């Protein structure tokens, strides 16, 4: 039985990847940061119904000795490094923590793999945020990077240290440059889920307005369920490499909001309010990826459209709120 180790298993991608690997017959281990909120932290695994099928182990990306012991005990065949401080906006509030976890944490995992599980294949979760102030209209693996947040700077380090360990030590280490990917399991700090949750609340009469930052920003949004397949495919290749994973279509935040509100039959103009405090010190205005290499070499393609994904997210939020909140039918819209 093949063994996989996932850091960040309690996050959106970790949960979907664990589900994918379990379906393929893997023994799935996940590193979790010890917290007093164990119940809360595994809510995504619970939502997918796989909480009891994965093996969770306490660990931290900043504790090399602990990561080494984990590699020594489990001897994984594949290691997916998805753990990070992953919210761009927070990275200005916590730049050093972001550097320690999102940048140096990658070297800790690579070192633990190199020393204790040298035949394991390694996946690094890189990010389209590394393109930042874009140097080409459509970004591919050869587009120069220009990070625009402490998060993106940290991810850039993680990307290059992965490339460097591949070239220095011949490790099977691949980096997936994933464009934004969402799902009903996305945290509410990210814009899609903030919008779908608000649309559902507005529909049910639980909220009256939606404060937003820069709605002219454009993103290439795909579905996390599609994107975790690309991660796995990268590690099945004979040779490690770097791949852009994207849909190739870019949409404004404004249009994404419209898609969500169309789904519930309301006009966003009646609810959206621009809030200056939600703008960022430096913005990534537009991202649009070129997924041709992933298609040609991995046979990977995004399947779920933005419209389908936003509808799924709004419906999941409506269902969740109907279960958890006191809804007053007279206030529903
Ligand atoms: P990111 O691309 O990793 O930063 O993903 P986010 O989902 O956090 O943000 C996507 C884009 O939406 C960025 O350009 C944000 O500036 C923009 N945006 C506009 N209003 C909001 C908001 O209220 N919350 C968030 N998270 N992003 C917003």
Tab-separated table of C-alpha atoms and ligand atoms in Angstrom:
chain	number	residue	atom	x	y	z
A	1	UNK	CA	0.000	0.000	0.000
A	2	UNK	CA	1.450	3.375	-0.989
A	3	UNK	CA	1.809	5.918	1.781
A	4	UNK	CA	1.258	9.646	1.403
A	5	UNK	CA	2.042	12.375	3.898
A	6	UNK	CA	0.212	15.696	3.610
A	7	UNK	CA	1.118	18.860	5.504
A	8	UNK	CA	-1.865	21.202	5.712
A	9	UNK	CA	-4.289	18.254	5.593
A	10	UNK	CA	-6.949	20.218	7.484
A	11	UNK	CA	-7.038	22.932	4.819
A	12	UNK	CA	-9.185	22.969	1.689
A	13	UNK	CA	-6.638	21.325	-0.618
A	14	UNK	CA	-5.381	18.902	2.029
A	15	UNK	CA	-8.894	17.588	2.595
A	16	UNK	CA	-9.673	17.121	-1.122
A	17	UNK	CA	-6.248	15.595	-1.777
A	18	UNK	CA	-6.688	13.156	1.127
A	19	UNK	CA	-10.063	12.137	-0.331
A	20	UNK	CA	-8.503	11.605	-3.777
A	21	UNK	CA	-5.611	9.529	-2.415
A	22	UNK	CA	-7.855	7.400	-0.173
A	23	UNK	CA	-9.923	6.633	-3.280
A	24	UNK	CA	-6.740	5.434	-4.979
A	25	UNK	CA	-5.961	3.078	-2.095
A	26	UNK	CA	-3.230	5.114	-0.374
A	27	UNK	CA	-2.583	5.086	3.336
A	28	UNK	CA	-2.949	8.807	4.079
A	29	UNK	CA	-1.119	10.556	6.914
A	30	UNK	CA	-1.558	14.214	7.728
A	31	UNK	CA	0.510	16.598	9.803
A	32	UNK	CA	-1.610	18.867	11.985
A	33	UNK	CA	-0.523	21.777	14.105
A	34	UNK	CA	-1.540	20.999	17.662
A	35	UNK	CA	-4.264	23.335	18.787
A	36	UNK	CA	-6.853	23.487	21.477
A	37	UNK	CA	-9.457	23.461	18.710
A	38	UNK	CA	-8.892	19.946	17.346
A	39	UNK	CA	-12.620	19.578	16.615
A	40	UNK	CA	-12.705	22.774	14.582
A	41	UNK	CA	-9.496	22.102	12.697
A	42	UNK	CA	-10.713	18.833	11.162
A	43	UNK	CA	-14.142	20.118	10.096
A	44	UNK	CA	-13.253	19.839	6.403
A	45	UNK	CA	-12.230	16.186	6.746
A	46	UNK	CA	-15.503	15.623	8.568
A	47	UNK	CA	-17.483	17.379	5.823
A	48	UNK	CA	-15.964	14.985	3.265
A	49	UNK	CA	-16.673	12.015	5.556
A	50	UNK	CA	-13.021	10.931	5.739
A	51	UNK	CA	-12.120	12.062	9.249
A	52	UNK	CA	-11.685	8.493	10.481
A	53	UNK	CA	-9.878	7.263	7.368
A	54	UNK	CA	-6.802	9.491	7.614
A	55	UNK	CA	-4.085	9.205	10.229
A	56	UNK	CA	-3.326	12.552	11.858
A	57	UNK	CA	-0.041	13.276	13.527
A	58	UNK	CA	0.957	16.365	15.534
A	59	UNK	CA	3.693	18.407	13.918
A	60	UNK	CA	4.847	21.816	12.873
A	61	UNK	CA	6.596	23.061	9.750
A	62	UNK	CA	8.990	25.010	11.947
A	63	UNK	CA	10.174	22.034	13.973
A	64	UNK	CA	12.716	20.130	11.907
A	65	UNK	CA	13.350	17.420	14.505
A	66	UNK	CA	9.666	16.637	14.646
A	67	UNK	CA	9.407	16.497	10.839
A	68	UNK	CA	12.410	14.163	10.739
A	69	UNK	CA	10.816	11.821	13.271
A	70	UNK	CA	7.599	11.846	11.250
A	71	UNK	CA	9.457	10.909	8.034
A	72	UNK	CA	11.447	8.246	9.890
A	73	UNK	CA	8.314	6.638	11.344
A	74	UNK	CA	6.042	6.825	8.330
A	75	UNK	CA	8.561	6.472	5.476
A	76	UNK	CA	6.100	7.983	3.001
A	77	UNK	CA	6.272	7.348	-0.757
A	78	UNK	CA	4.847	10.784	-1.516
A	79	UNK	CA	4.982	14.022	0.474
A	80	UNK	CA	2.631	16.908	-0.342
A	81	UNK	CA	3.634	20.182	1.301
A	82	UNK	CA	0.396	22.159	1.443
A	83	UNK	CA	0.867	23.697	4.893
A	84	UNK	CA	1.298	27.486	4.928
A	85	UNK	CA	0.084	30.784	6.271
A	86	UNK	CA	-1.944	31.134	3.100
A	87	UNK	CA	-4.022	34.304	3.381
A	88	UNK	CA	-2.424	37.167	1.435
A	89	UNK	CA	-4.033	39.967	3.460
A	90	UNK	CA	-2.800	38.527	6.805
A	91	UNK	CA	0.739	38.345	5.487
A	92	UNK	CA	1.148	42.104	5.976
A	93	UNK	CA	0.014	41.715	9.585
A	94	UNK	CA	2.230	38.681	10.207
A	95	UNK	CA	5.129	38.967	7.738
A	96	UNK	CA	7.669	37.117	9.878
A	97	UNK	CA	5.367	34.248	10.764
A	98	UNK	CA	4.511	34.000	7.066
A	99	UNK	CA	8.225	33.803	6.220
A	100	UNK	CA	8.890	31.174	8.875
A	101	UNK	CA	6.024	28.898	7.874
A	102	UNK	CA	5.477	29.552	4.182
A	103	UNK	CA	9.170	29.954	3.231
A	104	UNK	CA	11.529	28.321	5.754
A	105	UNK	CA	8.956	25.599	6.498
A	106	UNK	CA	9.503	24.258	2.968
A	107	UNK	CA	13.219	23.766	3.606
A	108	UNK	CA	12.416	21.966	6.849
A	109	UNK	CA	10.171	19.509	5.019
A	110	UNK	CA	12.708	19.081	2.201
A	111	UNK	CA	15.495	18.442	4.706
A	112	UNK	CA	13.410	15.902	6.599
A	113	UNK	CA	12.608	14.118	3.331
A	114	UNK	CA	16.202	14.260	2.079
A	115	UNK	CA	17.613	12.849	5.310
A	116	UNK	CA	14.928	10.395	6.427
A	117	UNK	CA	12.879	9.442	3.352
A	118	UNK	CA	15.192	10.112	0.397
A	119	UNK	CA	13.217	8.066	-2.125
A	120	UNK	CA	9.950	9.903	-1.414
A	121	UNK	CA	8.513	12.120	-4.117
A	122	UNK	CA	7.839	15.701	-3.046
A	123	UNK	CA	5.172	18.204	-4.087
A	124	UNK	CA	5.409	21.902	-3.231
A	125	UNK	CA	2.279	24.050	-3.301
A	126	UNK	CA	3.465	27.133	-5.173
A	127	UNK	CA	1.125	29.949	-6.064
A	128	UNK	CA	0.140	32.230	-8.930
A	129	UNK	CA	0.574	35.080	-6.423
A	130	UNK	CA	4.298	34.765	-7.258
A	131	UNK	CA	3.506	36.425	-10.623
A	132	UNK	CA	2.092	39.425	-8.737
A	133	UNK	CA	2.767	42.491	-10.837
A	134	UNK	CA	2.447	40.444	-13.983
A	135	UNK	CA	5.289	40.552	-16.499
A	136	UNK	CA	3.258	38.829	-19.253
A	137	UNK	CA	-0.473	39.094	-19.984
A	138	UNK	CA	-0.884	35.335	-19.673
A	139	UNK	CA	1.410	33.616	-17.194
A	140	UNK	CA	3.186	30.338	-17.845
A	141	UNK	CA	6.092	28.416	-16.296
A	142	UNK	CA	8.560	30.740	-18.062
A	143	UNK	CA	6.987	34.059	-17.000
A	144	UNK	CA	9.264	36.040	-14.633
A	145	UNK	CA	7.958	36.403	-11.083
A	146	UNK	CA	7.222	39.703	-9.300
A	147	UNK	CA	5.714	39.005	-5.860
A	148	UNK	CA	3.508	41.714	-4.333
A	149	UNK	CA	2.948	40.584	-0.727
A	150	UNK	CA	4.973	39.015	2.091
A	151	UNK	CA	2.992	35.848	1.316
A	152	UNK	CA	4.061	35.850	-2.326
A	153	UNK	CA	7.700	36.569	-1.407
A	154	UNK	CA	7.630	33.585	0.965
A	155	UNK	CA	6.033	31.338	-1.678
A	156	UNK	CA	8.724	32.365	-4.142
A	157	UNK	CA	11.384	31.137	-1.724
A	158	UNK	CA	9.478	27.843	-1.341
A	159	UNK	CA	9.322	27.461	-5.108
A	160	UNK	CA	13.018	28.066	-5.704
A	161	UNK	CA	14.215	25.929	-2.796
A	162	UNK	CA	12.173	23.073	-4.293
A	163	UNK	CA	13.821	23.609	-7.684
A	164	UNK	CA	17.183	23.855	-5.954
A	165	UNK	CA	16.792	20.588	-4.006
A	166	UNK	CA	15.788	18.862	-7.222
A	167	UNK	CA	18.890	20.174	-8.987
A	168	UNK	CA	21.262	19.827	-6.003
A	169	UNK	CA	20.279	16.393	-4.727
A	170	UNK	CA	18.384	14.825	-7.627
A	171	UNK	CA	15.220	14.695	-5.554
A	172	UNK	CA	11.898	13.960	-7.232
A	173	UNK	CA	10.600	17.394	-6.196
A	174	UNK	CA	7.912	19.186	-8.217
A	175	UNK	CA	6.316	22.565	-7.797
A	176	UNK	CA	2.729	23.236	-8.825
A	177	UNK	CA	2.070	26.896	-9.572
A	178	UNK	CA	-1.625	26.822	-8.797
A	179	UNK	CA	-3.887	29.709	-9.688
A	180	UNK	CA	-6.735	30.527	-7.258
A	181	UNK	CA	-8.829	27.475	-6.529
A	182	UNK	CA	-11.954	27.434	-4.445
A	183	UNK	CA	-14.751	25.163	-3.211
A	184	UNK	CA	-17.371	24.966	-0.449
A	185	UNK	CA	-14.409	24.153	1.826
A	186	UNK	CA	-12.653	27.462	1.156
A	187	UNK	CA	-12.147	29.670	4.235
A	188	UNK	CA	-14.348	32.757	4.479
A	189	UNK	CA	-11.292	35.033	4.461
A	190	UNK	CA	-10.997	34.384	0.709
A	191	UNK	CA	-13.127	36.407	-1.649
A	192	UNK	CA	-15.212	33.692	-3.349
A	193	UNK	CA	-16.357	32.073	-0.113
A	194	UNK	CA	-16.911	35.462	1.531
A	195	UNK	CA	-19.229	36.308	-1.360
A	196	UNK	CA	-21.106	32.975	-1.507
A	197	UNK	CA	-21.611	32.965	2.263
A	198	UNK	CA	-22.849	36.583	2.175
A	199	UNK	CA	-25.166	35.872	-0.777
A	200	UNK	CA	-26.693	32.963	1.156
A	201	UNK	CA	-27.062	35.082	4.315
A	202	UNK	CA	-28.649	37.923	2.359
A	203	UNK	CA	-31.081	35.471	0.727
A	204	UNK	CA	-32.067	34.074	4.130
A	205	UNK	CA	-32.456	37.530	5.696
A	206	UNK	CA	-29.444	37.120	7.981
A	207	UNK	CA	-27.375	39.941	6.450
A	208	UNK	CA	-28.196	43.187	4.615
A	209	UNK	CA	-24.986	44.257	2.940
A	210	UNK	CA	-21.733	42.971	1.551
A	211	UNK	CA	-18.621	45.106	2.234
A	212	UNK	CA	-15.994	44.561	-0.467
A	213	UNK	CA	-12.476	45.718	-1.325
A	214	UNK	CA	-11.116	45.997	-4.873
A	215	UNK	CA	-13.791	44.370	-7.041
A	216	UNK	CA	-11.947	45.261	-10.257
A	217	UNK	CA	-9.242	42.677	-9.476
A	218	UNK	CA	-9.251	39.726	-11.878
A	219	UNK	CA	-8.524	36.130	-11.043
A	220	UNK	CA	-8.286	32.807	-12.869
A	221	UNK	CA	-10.509	30.718	-10.563
A	222	UNK	CA	-10.772	26.938	-10.690
A	223	UNK	CA	-12.169	24.233	-8.408
A	224	UNK	CA	-9.890	22.729	-5.729
A	225	UNK	CA	-11.218	19.255	-6.508
A	226	UNK	CA	-9.834	19.526	-10.057
A	227	UNK	CA	-6.563	21.051	-8.868
A	228	UNK	CA	-5.584	18.354	-6.353
A	229	UNK	CA	-5.673	15.845	-9.241
A	230	UNK	CA	-2.893	17.828	-10.915
A	231	UNK	CA	-0.784	17.571	-7.731
A	232	UNK	CA	-1.056	13.795	-7.748
A	233	UNK	CA	-0.384	13.576	-11.490
A	234	UNK	CA	2.867	15.544	-11.078
A	235	UNK	CA	4.205	12.938	-8.661
A	236	UNK	CA	3.330	10.070	-11.030
A	237	UNK	CA	5.677	11.404	-13.739
A	238	UNK	CA	9.067	9.790	-14.313
A	239	UNK	CA	10.700	13.213	-14.046
A	240	UNK	CA	9.908	15.964	-11.548
A	241	UNK	CA	9.048	19.361	-13.028
A	242	UNK	CA	7.122	22.598	-12.448
A	243	UNK	CA	3.631	23.190	-13.808
A	244	UNK	CA	1.131	26.029	-14.013
A	245	UNK	CA	-2.333	24.789	-13.029
A	246	UNK	CA	-5.089	27.149	-14.168
A	247	UNK	CA	-8.270	27.372	-16.223
A	248	UNK	CA	-6.959	29.965	-18.693
A	249	UNK	CA	-10.009	32.212	-18.100
A	250	UNK	CA	-9.913	35.372	-15.993
A	251	UNK	CA	-12.922	37.085	-14.365
A	252	UNK	CA	-13.306	40.222	-12.246
A	253	UNK	CA	-14.355	39.959	-8.611
A	254	UNK	CA	-17.326	42.095	-9.728
A	255	UNK	CA	-18.459	39.452	-12.246
A	256	UNK	CA	-17.899	36.627	-9.766
A	257	UNK	CA	-20.232	38.478	-7.357
A	258	UNK	CA	-22.791	38.802	-10.149
A	259	UNK	CA	-22.636	35.051	-10.827
A	260	UNK	CA	-23.295	34.340	-7.130
A	261	UNK	CA	-26.224	36.786	-6.920
A	262	UNK	CA	-27.724	35.582	-10.220
A	263	UNK	CA	-27.880	32.150	-8.630
A	264	UNK	CA	-30.110	33.426	-5.820
A	265	UNK	CA	-32.089	35.810	-8.046
A	266	UNK	CA	-30.925	39.078	-6.440
A	267	UNK	CA	-29.187	42.211	-7.732
A	268	UNK	CA	-25.711	42.694	-6.194
A	269	UNK	CA	-25.949	46.496	-6.598
A	270	UNK	CA	-28.567	46.492	-3.816
A	271	UNK	CA	-26.119	44.953	-1.320
A	272	UNK	CA	-22.455	45.556	-2.234
A	273	UNK	CA	-20.694	48.422	-0.414
A	274	UNK	CA	-17.071	49.347	-1.104
A	275	UNK	CA	-15.003	49.447	2.091
A	276	UNK	CA	-11.589	51.130	1.802
A	277	UNK	CA	-10.186	49.116	4.723
A	278	UNK	CA	-10.466	45.949	2.606
A	279	UNK	CA	-8.029	47.229	-0.034
A	280	UNK	CA	-4.483	45.857	0.183
A	281	UNK	CA	-1.214	47.818	0.560
A	282	UNK	CA	-0.124	46.356	-2.794
A	283	UNK	CA	-2.551	44.615	-5.117
A	284	UNK	CA	-2.273	41.853	-7.686
A	285	UNK	CA	-4.637	43.338	-10.265
A	286	UNK	CA	-4.937	40.471	-12.696
A	287	UNK	CA	-3.946	36.830	-13.018
A	288	UNK	CA	-4.535	34.545	-15.975
A	289	UNK	CA	-2.693	31.268	-16.370
A	290	UNK	CA	-1.666	29.217	-19.362
A	291	UNK	CA	-2.286	25.547	-18.476
A	292	UNK	CA	-0.922	24.156	-21.784
A	293	UNK	CA	2.078	22.367	-20.270
A	294	UNK	CA	-0.069	20.580	-17.657
A	295	UNK	CA	-2.433	19.548	-20.435
A	296	UNK	CA	0.317	18.323	-22.770
A	297	UNK	CA	2.508	16.543	-20.200
A	298	UNK	CA	0.088	15.470	-17.466
A	299	UNK	CA	-3.111	15.186	-19.484
A	300	UNK	CA	-4.694	17.505	-16.899
A	301	UNK	CA	-7.497	19.964	-17.606
A	302	UNK	CA	-9.860	21.970	-15.407
A	303	UNK	CA	-13.339	20.457	-15.701
A	304	UNK	CA	-15.555	22.506	-13.375
A	305	UNK	CA	-16.548	25.987	-14.603
A	306	UNK	CA	-16.652	29.106	-12.438
A	307	UNK	CA	-20.457	29.224	-12.756
A	308	UNK	CA	-20.814	25.599	-11.614
A	309	UNK	CA	-18.427	26.119	-8.721
A	310	UNK	CA	-20.049	29.326	-7.445
A	311	UNK	CA	-23.497	27.692	-7.649
A	312	UNK	CA	-22.202	24.705	-5.653
A	313	UNK	CA	-20.692	27.052	-3.058
A	314	UNK	CA	-23.829	29.199	-2.675
A	315	UNK	CA	-25.992	26.056	-2.339
A	316	UNK	CA	-23.631	24.594	0.266
A	317	UNK	CA	-23.742	27.868	2.233
A	318	UNK	CA	-27.546	27.996	2.037
A	319	UNK	CA	-27.752	24.414	3.338
A	320	UNK	CA	-25.223	25.055	6.083
A	321	UNK	CA	-27.010	28.209	7.273
A	322	UNK	CA	-30.420	26.529	7.194
A	323	UNK	CA	-29.000	23.864	9.520
A	324	UNK	CA	-27.203	26.190	11.918
A	325	UNK	CA	-29.146	29.466	12.086
A	326	UNK	CA	-32.558	30.545	13.247
A	327	UNK	CA	-34.164	31.641	9.995
A	328	UNK	CA	-37.145	33.993	10.127
A	329	UNK	CA	-39.154	33.132	6.960
A	330	UNK	CA	-40.653	36.634	6.854
A	331	UNK	CA	-37.157	38.134	6.372
A	332	UNK	CA	-36.144	35.868	3.490
A	333	UNK	CA	-35.599	37.546	0.122
B	1	LIG	P1	-5.655	35.919	-3.350
B	1	LIG	O1	-5.646	36.084	-4.831
B	1	LIG	O2	-4.862	34.754	-2.881
B	1	LIG	O3	-5.308	37.161	-2.604
B	1	LIG	O4	-7.187	35.508	-2.987
B	1	LIG	P2	-8.391	36.302	-2.313
B	1	LIG	O5	-9.589	35.465	-2.549
B	1	LIG	O6	-8.082	36.639	-0.893
B	1	LIG	O7	-8.487	37.683	-3.117
B	1	LIG	C1	-8.735	37.722	-4.500
B	1	LIG	C2	-8.898	39.153	-4.956
B	1	LIG	O8	-10.115	39.686	-4.464
B	1	LIG	C3	-7.797	40.115	-4.474
B	1	LIG	O9	-7.416	40.936	-5.561
B	1	LIG	C4	-8.506	40.973	-3.420
B	1	LIG	O10	-7.986	42.283	-3.289
B	1	LIG	C5	-9.913	41.004	-4.003
B	1	LIG	N1	-10.920	41.356	-3.009
B	1	LIG	C6	-11.827	42.376	-3.106
B	1	LIG	N2	-12.578	42.450	-2.001
B	1	LIG	C7	-12.166	41.459	-1.172
B	1	LIG	C8	-12.583	41.028	0.127
B	1	LIG	O11	-13.496	41.586	0.742
B	1	LIG	N3	-11.911	39.946	0.653
B	1	LIG	C9	-10.903	39.311	-0.021
B	1	LIG	N4	-10.296	38.244	0.529
B	1	LIG	N5	-10.477	39.713	-1.241
B	1	LIG	C10	-11.108	40.773	-1.805
